[in-house]
GROMACS .gro file of C-alpha atoms in nm:
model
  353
    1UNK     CA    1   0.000   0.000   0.000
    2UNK     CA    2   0.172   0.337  -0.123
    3UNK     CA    3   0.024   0.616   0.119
    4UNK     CA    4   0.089   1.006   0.051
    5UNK     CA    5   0.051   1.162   0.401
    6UNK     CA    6   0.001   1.538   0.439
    7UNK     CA    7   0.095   1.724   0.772
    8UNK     CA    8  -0.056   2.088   0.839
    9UNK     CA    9  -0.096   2.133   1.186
   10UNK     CA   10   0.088   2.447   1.234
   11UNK     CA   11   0.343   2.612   1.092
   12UNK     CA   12   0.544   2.322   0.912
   13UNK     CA   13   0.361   2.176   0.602
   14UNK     CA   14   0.521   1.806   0.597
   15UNK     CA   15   0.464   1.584   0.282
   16UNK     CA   16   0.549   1.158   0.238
   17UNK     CA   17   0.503   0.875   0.045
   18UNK     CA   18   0.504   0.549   0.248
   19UNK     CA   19   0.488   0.196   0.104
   20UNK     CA   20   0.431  -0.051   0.363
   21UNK     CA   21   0.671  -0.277   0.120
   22UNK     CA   22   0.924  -0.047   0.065
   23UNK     CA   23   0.908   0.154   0.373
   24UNK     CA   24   0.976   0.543   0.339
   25UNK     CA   25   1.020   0.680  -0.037
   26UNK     CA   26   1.060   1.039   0.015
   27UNK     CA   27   0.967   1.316   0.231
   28UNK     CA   28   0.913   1.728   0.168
   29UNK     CA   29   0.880   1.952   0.437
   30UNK     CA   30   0.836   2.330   0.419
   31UNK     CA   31   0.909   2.556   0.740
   32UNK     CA   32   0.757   2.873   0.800
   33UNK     CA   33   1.003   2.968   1.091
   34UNK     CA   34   1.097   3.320   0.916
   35UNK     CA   35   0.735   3.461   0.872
   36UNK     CA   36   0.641   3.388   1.206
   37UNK     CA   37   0.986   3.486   1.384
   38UNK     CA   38   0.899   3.869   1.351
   39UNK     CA   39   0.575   3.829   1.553
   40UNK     CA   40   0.806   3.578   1.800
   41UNK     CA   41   0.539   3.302   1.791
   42UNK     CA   42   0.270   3.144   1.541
   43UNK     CA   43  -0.001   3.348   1.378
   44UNK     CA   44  -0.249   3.110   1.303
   45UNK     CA   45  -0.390   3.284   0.986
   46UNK     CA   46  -0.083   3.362   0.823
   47UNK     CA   47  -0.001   2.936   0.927
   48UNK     CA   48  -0.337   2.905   0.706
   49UNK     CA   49  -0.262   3.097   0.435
   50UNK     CA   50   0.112   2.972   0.379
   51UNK     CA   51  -0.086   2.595   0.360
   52UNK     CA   52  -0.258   2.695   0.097
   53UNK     CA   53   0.040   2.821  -0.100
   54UNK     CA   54   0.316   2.516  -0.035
   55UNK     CA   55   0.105   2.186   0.002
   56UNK     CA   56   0.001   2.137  -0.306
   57UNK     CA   57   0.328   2.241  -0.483
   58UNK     CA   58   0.513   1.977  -0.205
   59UNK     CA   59   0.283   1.706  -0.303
   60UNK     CA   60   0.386   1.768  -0.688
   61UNK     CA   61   0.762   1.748  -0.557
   62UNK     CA   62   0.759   1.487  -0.383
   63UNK     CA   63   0.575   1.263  -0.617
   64UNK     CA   64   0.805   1.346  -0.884
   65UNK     CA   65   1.171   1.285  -0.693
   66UNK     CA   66   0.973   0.944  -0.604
   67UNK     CA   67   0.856   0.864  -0.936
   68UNK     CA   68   0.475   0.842  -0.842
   69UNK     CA   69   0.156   1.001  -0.964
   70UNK     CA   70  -0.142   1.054  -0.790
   71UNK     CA   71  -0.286   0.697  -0.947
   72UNK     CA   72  -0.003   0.474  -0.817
   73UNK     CA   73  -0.145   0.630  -0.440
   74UNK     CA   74  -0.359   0.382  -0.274
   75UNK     CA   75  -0.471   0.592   0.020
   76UNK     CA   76  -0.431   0.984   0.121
   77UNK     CA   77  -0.309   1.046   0.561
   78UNK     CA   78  -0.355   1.323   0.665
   79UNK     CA   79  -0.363   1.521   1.006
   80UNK     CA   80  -0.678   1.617   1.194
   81UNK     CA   81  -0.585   1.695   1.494
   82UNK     CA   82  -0.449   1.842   1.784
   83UNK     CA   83  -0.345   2.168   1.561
   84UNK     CA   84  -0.504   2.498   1.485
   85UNK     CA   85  -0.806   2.442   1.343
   86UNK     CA   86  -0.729   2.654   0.981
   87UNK     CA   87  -0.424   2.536   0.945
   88UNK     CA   88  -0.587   2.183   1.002
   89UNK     CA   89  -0.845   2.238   0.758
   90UNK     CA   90  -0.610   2.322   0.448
   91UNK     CA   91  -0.415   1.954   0.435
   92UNK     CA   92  -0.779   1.767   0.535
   93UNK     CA   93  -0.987   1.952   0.289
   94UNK     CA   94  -0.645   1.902   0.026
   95UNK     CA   95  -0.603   1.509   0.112
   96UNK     CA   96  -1.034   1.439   0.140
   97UNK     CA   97  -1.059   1.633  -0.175
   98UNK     CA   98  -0.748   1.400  -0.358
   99UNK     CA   99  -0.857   1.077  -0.225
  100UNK     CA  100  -1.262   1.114  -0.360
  101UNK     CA  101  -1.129   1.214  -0.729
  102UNK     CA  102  -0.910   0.921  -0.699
  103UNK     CA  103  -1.162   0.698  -0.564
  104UNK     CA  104  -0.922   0.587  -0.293
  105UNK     CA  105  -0.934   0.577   0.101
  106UNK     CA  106  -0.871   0.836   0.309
  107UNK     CA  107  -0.778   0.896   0.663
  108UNK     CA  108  -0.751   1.136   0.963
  109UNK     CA  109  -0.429   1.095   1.201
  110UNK     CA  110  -0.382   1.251   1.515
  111UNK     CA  111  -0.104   1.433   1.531
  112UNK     CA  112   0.046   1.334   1.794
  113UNK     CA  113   0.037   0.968   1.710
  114UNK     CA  114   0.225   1.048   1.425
  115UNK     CA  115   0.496   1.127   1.652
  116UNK     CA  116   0.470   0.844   1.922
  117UNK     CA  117   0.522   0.605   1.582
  118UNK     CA  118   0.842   0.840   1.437
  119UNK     CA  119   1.099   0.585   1.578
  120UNK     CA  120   0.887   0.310   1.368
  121UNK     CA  121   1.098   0.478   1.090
  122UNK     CA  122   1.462   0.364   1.224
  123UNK     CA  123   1.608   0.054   1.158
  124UNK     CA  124   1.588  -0.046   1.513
  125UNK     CA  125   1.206  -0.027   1.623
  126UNK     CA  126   1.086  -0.089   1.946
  127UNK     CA  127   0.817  -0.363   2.035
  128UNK     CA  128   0.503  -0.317   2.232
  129UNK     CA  129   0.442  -0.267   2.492
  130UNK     CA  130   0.651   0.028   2.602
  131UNK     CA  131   0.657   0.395   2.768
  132UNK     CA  132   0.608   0.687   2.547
  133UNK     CA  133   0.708   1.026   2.639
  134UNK     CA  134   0.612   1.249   2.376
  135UNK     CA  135   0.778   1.584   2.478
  136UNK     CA  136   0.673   1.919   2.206
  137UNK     CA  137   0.582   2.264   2.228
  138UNK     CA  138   0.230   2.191   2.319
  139UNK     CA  139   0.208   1.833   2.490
  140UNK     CA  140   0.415   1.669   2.777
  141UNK     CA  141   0.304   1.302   2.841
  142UNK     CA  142   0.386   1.005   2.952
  143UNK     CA  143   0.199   0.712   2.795
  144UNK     CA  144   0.179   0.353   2.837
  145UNK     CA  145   0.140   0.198   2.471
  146UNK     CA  146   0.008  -0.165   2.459
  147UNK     CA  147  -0.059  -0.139   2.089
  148UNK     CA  148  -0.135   0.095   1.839
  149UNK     CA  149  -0.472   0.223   1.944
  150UNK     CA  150  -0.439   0.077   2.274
  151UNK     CA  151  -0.295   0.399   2.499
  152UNK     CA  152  -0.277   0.458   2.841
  153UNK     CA  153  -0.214   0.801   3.020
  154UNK     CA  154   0.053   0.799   3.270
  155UNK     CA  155   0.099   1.148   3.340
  156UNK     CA  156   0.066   1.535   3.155
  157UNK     CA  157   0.165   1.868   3.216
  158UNK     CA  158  -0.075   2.031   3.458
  159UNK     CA  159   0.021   2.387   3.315
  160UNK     CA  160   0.309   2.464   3.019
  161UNK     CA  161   0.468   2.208   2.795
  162UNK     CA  162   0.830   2.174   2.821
  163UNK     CA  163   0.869   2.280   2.500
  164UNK     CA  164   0.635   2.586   2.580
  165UNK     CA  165   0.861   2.670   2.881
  166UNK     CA  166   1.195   2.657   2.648
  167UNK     CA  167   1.019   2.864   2.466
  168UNK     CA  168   0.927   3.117   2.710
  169UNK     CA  169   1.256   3.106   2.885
  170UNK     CA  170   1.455   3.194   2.567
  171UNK     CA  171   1.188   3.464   2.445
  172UNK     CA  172   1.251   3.643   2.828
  173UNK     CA  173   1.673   3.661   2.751
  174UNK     CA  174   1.589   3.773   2.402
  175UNK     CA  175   1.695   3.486   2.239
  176UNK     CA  176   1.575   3.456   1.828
  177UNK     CA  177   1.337   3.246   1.772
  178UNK     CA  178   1.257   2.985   1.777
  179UNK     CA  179   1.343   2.975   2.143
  180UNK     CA  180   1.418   2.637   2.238
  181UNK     CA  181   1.671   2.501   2.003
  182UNK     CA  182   1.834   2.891   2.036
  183UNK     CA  183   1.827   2.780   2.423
  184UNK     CA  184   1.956   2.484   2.373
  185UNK     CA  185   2.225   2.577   2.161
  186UNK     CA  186   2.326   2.865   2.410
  187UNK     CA  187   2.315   2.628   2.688
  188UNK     CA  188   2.622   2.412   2.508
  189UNK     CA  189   2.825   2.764   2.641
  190UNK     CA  190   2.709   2.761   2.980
  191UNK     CA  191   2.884   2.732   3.345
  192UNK     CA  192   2.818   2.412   3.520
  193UNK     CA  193   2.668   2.460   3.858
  194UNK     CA  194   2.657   2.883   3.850
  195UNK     CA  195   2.316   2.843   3.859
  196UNK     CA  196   2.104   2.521   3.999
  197UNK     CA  197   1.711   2.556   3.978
  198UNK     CA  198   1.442   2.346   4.105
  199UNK     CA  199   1.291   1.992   3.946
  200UNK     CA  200   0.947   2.086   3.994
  201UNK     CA  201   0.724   1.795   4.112
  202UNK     CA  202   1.007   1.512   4.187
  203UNK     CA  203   0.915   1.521   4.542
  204UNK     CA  204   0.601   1.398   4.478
  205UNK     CA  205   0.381   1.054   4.398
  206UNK     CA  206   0.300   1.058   4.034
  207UNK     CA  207   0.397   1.091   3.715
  208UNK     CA  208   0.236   1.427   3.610
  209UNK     CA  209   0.447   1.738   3.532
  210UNK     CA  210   0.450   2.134   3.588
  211UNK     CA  211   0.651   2.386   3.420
  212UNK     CA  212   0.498   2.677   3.537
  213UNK     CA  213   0.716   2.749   3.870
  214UNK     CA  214   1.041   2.673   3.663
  215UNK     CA  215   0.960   2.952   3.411
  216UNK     CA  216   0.877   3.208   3.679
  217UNK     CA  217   1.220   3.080   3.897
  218UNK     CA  218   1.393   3.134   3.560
  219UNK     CA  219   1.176   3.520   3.529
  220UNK     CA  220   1.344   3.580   3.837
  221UNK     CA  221   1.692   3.473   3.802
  222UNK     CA  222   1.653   3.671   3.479
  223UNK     CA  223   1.548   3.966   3.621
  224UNK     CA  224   1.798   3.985   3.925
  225UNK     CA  225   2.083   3.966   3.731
  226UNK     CA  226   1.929   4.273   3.485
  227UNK     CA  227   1.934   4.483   3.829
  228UNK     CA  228   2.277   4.400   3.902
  229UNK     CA  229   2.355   4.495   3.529
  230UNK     CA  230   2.531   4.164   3.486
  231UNK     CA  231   2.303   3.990   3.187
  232UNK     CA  232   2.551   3.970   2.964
  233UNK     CA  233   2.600   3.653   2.720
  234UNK     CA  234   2.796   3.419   2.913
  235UNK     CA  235   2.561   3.486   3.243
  236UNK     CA  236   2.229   3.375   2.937
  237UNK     CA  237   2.446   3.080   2.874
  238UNK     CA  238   2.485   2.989   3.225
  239UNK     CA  239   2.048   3.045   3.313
  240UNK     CA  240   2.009   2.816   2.959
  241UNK     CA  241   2.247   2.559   3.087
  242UNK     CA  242   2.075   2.525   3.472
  243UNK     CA  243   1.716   2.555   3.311
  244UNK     CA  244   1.766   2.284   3.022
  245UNK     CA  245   1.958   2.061   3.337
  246UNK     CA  246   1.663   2.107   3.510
  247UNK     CA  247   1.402   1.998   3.260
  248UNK     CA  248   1.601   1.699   3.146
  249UNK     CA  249   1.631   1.632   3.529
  250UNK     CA  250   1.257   1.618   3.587
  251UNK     CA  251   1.172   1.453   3.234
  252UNK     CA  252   1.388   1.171   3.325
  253UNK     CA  253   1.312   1.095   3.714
  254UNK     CA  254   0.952   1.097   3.557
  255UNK     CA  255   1.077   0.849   3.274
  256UNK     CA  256   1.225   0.626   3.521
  257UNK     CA  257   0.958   0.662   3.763
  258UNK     CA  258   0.689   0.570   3.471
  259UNK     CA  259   0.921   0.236   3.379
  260UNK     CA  260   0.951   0.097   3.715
  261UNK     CA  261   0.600   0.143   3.828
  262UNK     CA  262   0.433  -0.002   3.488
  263UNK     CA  263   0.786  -0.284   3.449
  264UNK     CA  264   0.840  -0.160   3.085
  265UNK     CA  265   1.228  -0.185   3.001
  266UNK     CA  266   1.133  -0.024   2.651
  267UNK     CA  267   1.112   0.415   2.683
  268UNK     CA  268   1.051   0.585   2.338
  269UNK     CA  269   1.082   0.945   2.325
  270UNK     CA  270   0.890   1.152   2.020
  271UNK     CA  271   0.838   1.511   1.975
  272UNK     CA  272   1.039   1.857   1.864
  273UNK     CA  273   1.217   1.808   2.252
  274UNK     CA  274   1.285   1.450   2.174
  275UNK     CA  275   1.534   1.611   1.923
  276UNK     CA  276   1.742   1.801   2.283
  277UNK     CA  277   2.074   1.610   2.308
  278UNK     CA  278   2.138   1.627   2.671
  279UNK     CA  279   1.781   1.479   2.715
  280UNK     CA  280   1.890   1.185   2.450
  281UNK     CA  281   2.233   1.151   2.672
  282UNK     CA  282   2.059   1.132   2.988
  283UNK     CA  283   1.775   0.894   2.909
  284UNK     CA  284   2.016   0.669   2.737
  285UNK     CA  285   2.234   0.672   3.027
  286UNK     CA  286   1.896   0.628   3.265
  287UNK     CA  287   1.797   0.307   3.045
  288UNK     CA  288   2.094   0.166   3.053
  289UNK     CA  289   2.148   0.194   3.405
  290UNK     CA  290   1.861  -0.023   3.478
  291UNK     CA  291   1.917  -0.250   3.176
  292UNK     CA  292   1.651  -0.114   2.969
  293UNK     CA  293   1.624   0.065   2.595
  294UNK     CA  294   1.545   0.387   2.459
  295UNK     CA  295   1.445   0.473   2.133
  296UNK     CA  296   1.389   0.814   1.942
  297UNK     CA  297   1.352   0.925   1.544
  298UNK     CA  298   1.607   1.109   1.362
  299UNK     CA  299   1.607   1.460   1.493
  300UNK     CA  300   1.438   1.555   1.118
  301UNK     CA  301   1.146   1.340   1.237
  302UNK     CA  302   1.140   1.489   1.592
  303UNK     CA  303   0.946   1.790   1.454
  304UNK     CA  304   0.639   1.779   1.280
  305UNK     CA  305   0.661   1.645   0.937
  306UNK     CA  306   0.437   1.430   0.639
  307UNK     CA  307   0.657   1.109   0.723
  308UNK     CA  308   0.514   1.028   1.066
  309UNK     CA  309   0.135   1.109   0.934
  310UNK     CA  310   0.170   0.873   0.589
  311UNK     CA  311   0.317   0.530   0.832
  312UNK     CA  312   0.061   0.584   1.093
  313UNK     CA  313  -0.184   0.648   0.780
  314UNK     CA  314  -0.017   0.335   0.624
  315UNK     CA  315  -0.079   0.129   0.941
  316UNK     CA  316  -0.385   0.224   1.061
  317UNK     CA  317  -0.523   0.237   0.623
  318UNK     CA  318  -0.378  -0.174   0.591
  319UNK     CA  319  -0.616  -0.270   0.923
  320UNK     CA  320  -0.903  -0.221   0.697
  321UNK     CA  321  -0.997   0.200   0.910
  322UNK     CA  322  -1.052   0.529   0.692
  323UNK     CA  323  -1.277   0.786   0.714
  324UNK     CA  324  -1.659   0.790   0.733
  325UNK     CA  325  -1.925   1.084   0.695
  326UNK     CA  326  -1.828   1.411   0.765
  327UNK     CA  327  -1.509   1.595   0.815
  328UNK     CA  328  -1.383   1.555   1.171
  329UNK     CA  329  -1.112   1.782   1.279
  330UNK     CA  330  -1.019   1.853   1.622
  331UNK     CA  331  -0.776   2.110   1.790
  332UNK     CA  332  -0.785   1.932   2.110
  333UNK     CA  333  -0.861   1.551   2.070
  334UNK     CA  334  -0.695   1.304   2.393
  335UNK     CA  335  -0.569   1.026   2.267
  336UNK     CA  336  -0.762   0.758   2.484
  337UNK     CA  337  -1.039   0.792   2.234
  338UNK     CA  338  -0.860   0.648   1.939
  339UNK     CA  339  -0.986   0.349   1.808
  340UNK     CA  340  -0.785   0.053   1.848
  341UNK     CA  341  -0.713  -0.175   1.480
  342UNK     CA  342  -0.922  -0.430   1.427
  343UNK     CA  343  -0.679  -0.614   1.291
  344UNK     CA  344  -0.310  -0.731   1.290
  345UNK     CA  345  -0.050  -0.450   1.292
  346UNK     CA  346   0.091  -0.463   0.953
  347UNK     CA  347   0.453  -0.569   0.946
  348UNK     CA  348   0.707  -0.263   0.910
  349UNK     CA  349   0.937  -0.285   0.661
  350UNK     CA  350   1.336  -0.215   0.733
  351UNK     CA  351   1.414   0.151   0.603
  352UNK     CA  352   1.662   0.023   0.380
  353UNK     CA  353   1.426  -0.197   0.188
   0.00000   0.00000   0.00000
């Protein structure tokens, strides 16, 4: 089965072709980083409106370096939600459109599905059941995955994503955006142990997270070194360095936490802060520690792109599921009330094939 999957959740407009033979054929992605990074964040009309212009063109694209048409397809993925609802509407009303002329099956994914199934695109994929910690700009979860469909909630954010709170820290040192790789990057320059700041909620039963009071502890470190007039480059490097410690800190005591209590060995991490290289280092060196395995997507499958929407279109598509009535999209959709498949997870193929 040769699926085209179409990703337009926000501001990246992500193209694919997956054959559940051949595995990954070819992948487009489009960013619109620079017309958003005057405003410093997402405008979701001017998201819209840059859908409309680049998804059709990226289909063309990628079909062609693949050596496709649109008749070799035999079913259209694309994203339905979480994601701001225009930007949503351009790839569903694109890929719905495509797959009636072509009298082939179409299907919504949710987004962030697409990412928990990203490492499904490496050589070495992990087998059910396992911990999922998908880690972005707008979700921090831990989930227990039985199956594909099958997904339990460990633990959330109870207030700003980690990826959110990157954000936010880098935007209040004036960092360019976006902030979190910027951070990130800064961070690389810092001063071990100038600065140490709190894991929020490691003191605690549970496996839920919170952001909030390590953005406003950062606000204030921030703002007490402007009154001392000492905010200078190498002090932002220092704050990046004891703020991204301090996230991968709390993401993986919660990781660990989440393995013992459930006795998974197997963690995957997915999302744009699955792509963070101290939090790779650290998990790896958590798993290992207690004889387990992590696993994590290439870092240009971290962020949101048309590869993770056309193998979880591909998968769910083969176990006999597409679309029926009316268009469904939804900015805010848990992913509890996914369906399971109602039949045999197709065999992945090995990226090489």
């Amino acid at each position: 089965m040769l699926v085209l999957g179409i990703e337009t959740s926000c501001d990246e407009t992500g193209i694919a072709l997956y054959c559940n033979e051949r595995g990954l054929l070819g992948h487009k992605l489009y960013s619109q980083i620079k017309m958003h990074a005057q405003y410093g964040g997402v405008v979701p009309e001017l998201a819209s409106r840059d859908h409309i212009r680049k998804t059709l063109p990226l289909i063309q694209e990628t079909l062609k370096e693949c050596d496709c048409s649109l008749q070799d397809l035999d079913g259209i993925a694309y994203t339905s939600g979480p994601g701001l609802m225009g930007a949503l509407m351009v790839g569903a009303c694109l890929g719905r459109s495509m797959a009636s002329a072509l009298v082939i099956p179409s299907i919504g994914i949710h987004h962030m599905e697409g990412h928990l199934l990203a490492p499904m695109l490496e050589e070495t994929q992990p087998e059910f059941p396992f911990i999922a910690l998908l880690v972005s700009g707008g979700h921090t979860q831990l989930i227990k995955v039985e199956a594909i469909g099958r997904y339990e909630l460990l633990g959330e954010s109870l207030d700003d994503a980690a990826g959110e709170a990157f954000d936010k820290a880098a935007k209040m040192m004036g960092l360019p955006y976006p902030g979190g790789p910027s951070l990130a990057k800064l961070a690389t320059q810092g001063t071990p142990d100038r600065y140490r700041f709190p894991r929020p909620m490691v003191d605690r039963p549970g496996l839920d997270f919170s952001f909030s009071g390590l953005k406003t502890y950062t606000r204030n470190t921030i703002e007490a070194a402007q009154s001392k007039g000492a905010l200078d480059q190498q002090t932002k490097a220092d704050i990046s360095l004891a703020f991204e410690q301090a996230v991968v800190s709390t993401l993986t005591i919660k990781c660990k936490r989440a393995l013992e209590q459930t006795g998974c060995k197997r963690l995957i991490i997915a999302g744009g802060v699955s792509a963070n290289r101290s939090l790779r280092q650290a998990l790896e060196h958590m798993t290992q520690k207690i004889r387990g395995q992590v696993f994590y997507a290439k870092p240009e499958f971290c962020t949101d792109n048309g590869a993770m929407i056309a193998l979880a279109g591909a998968i769910r598509l083969s176990a006999g599921q597409t679309d029926e009535g009316t268009l469904k999209l939804r900015p805010r959709w848990p992913m509890s009330e996914l369906p399971p498949l109602t039949a045999d997870t197709p065999s992945l193929p090995h990226p090489s094939q």
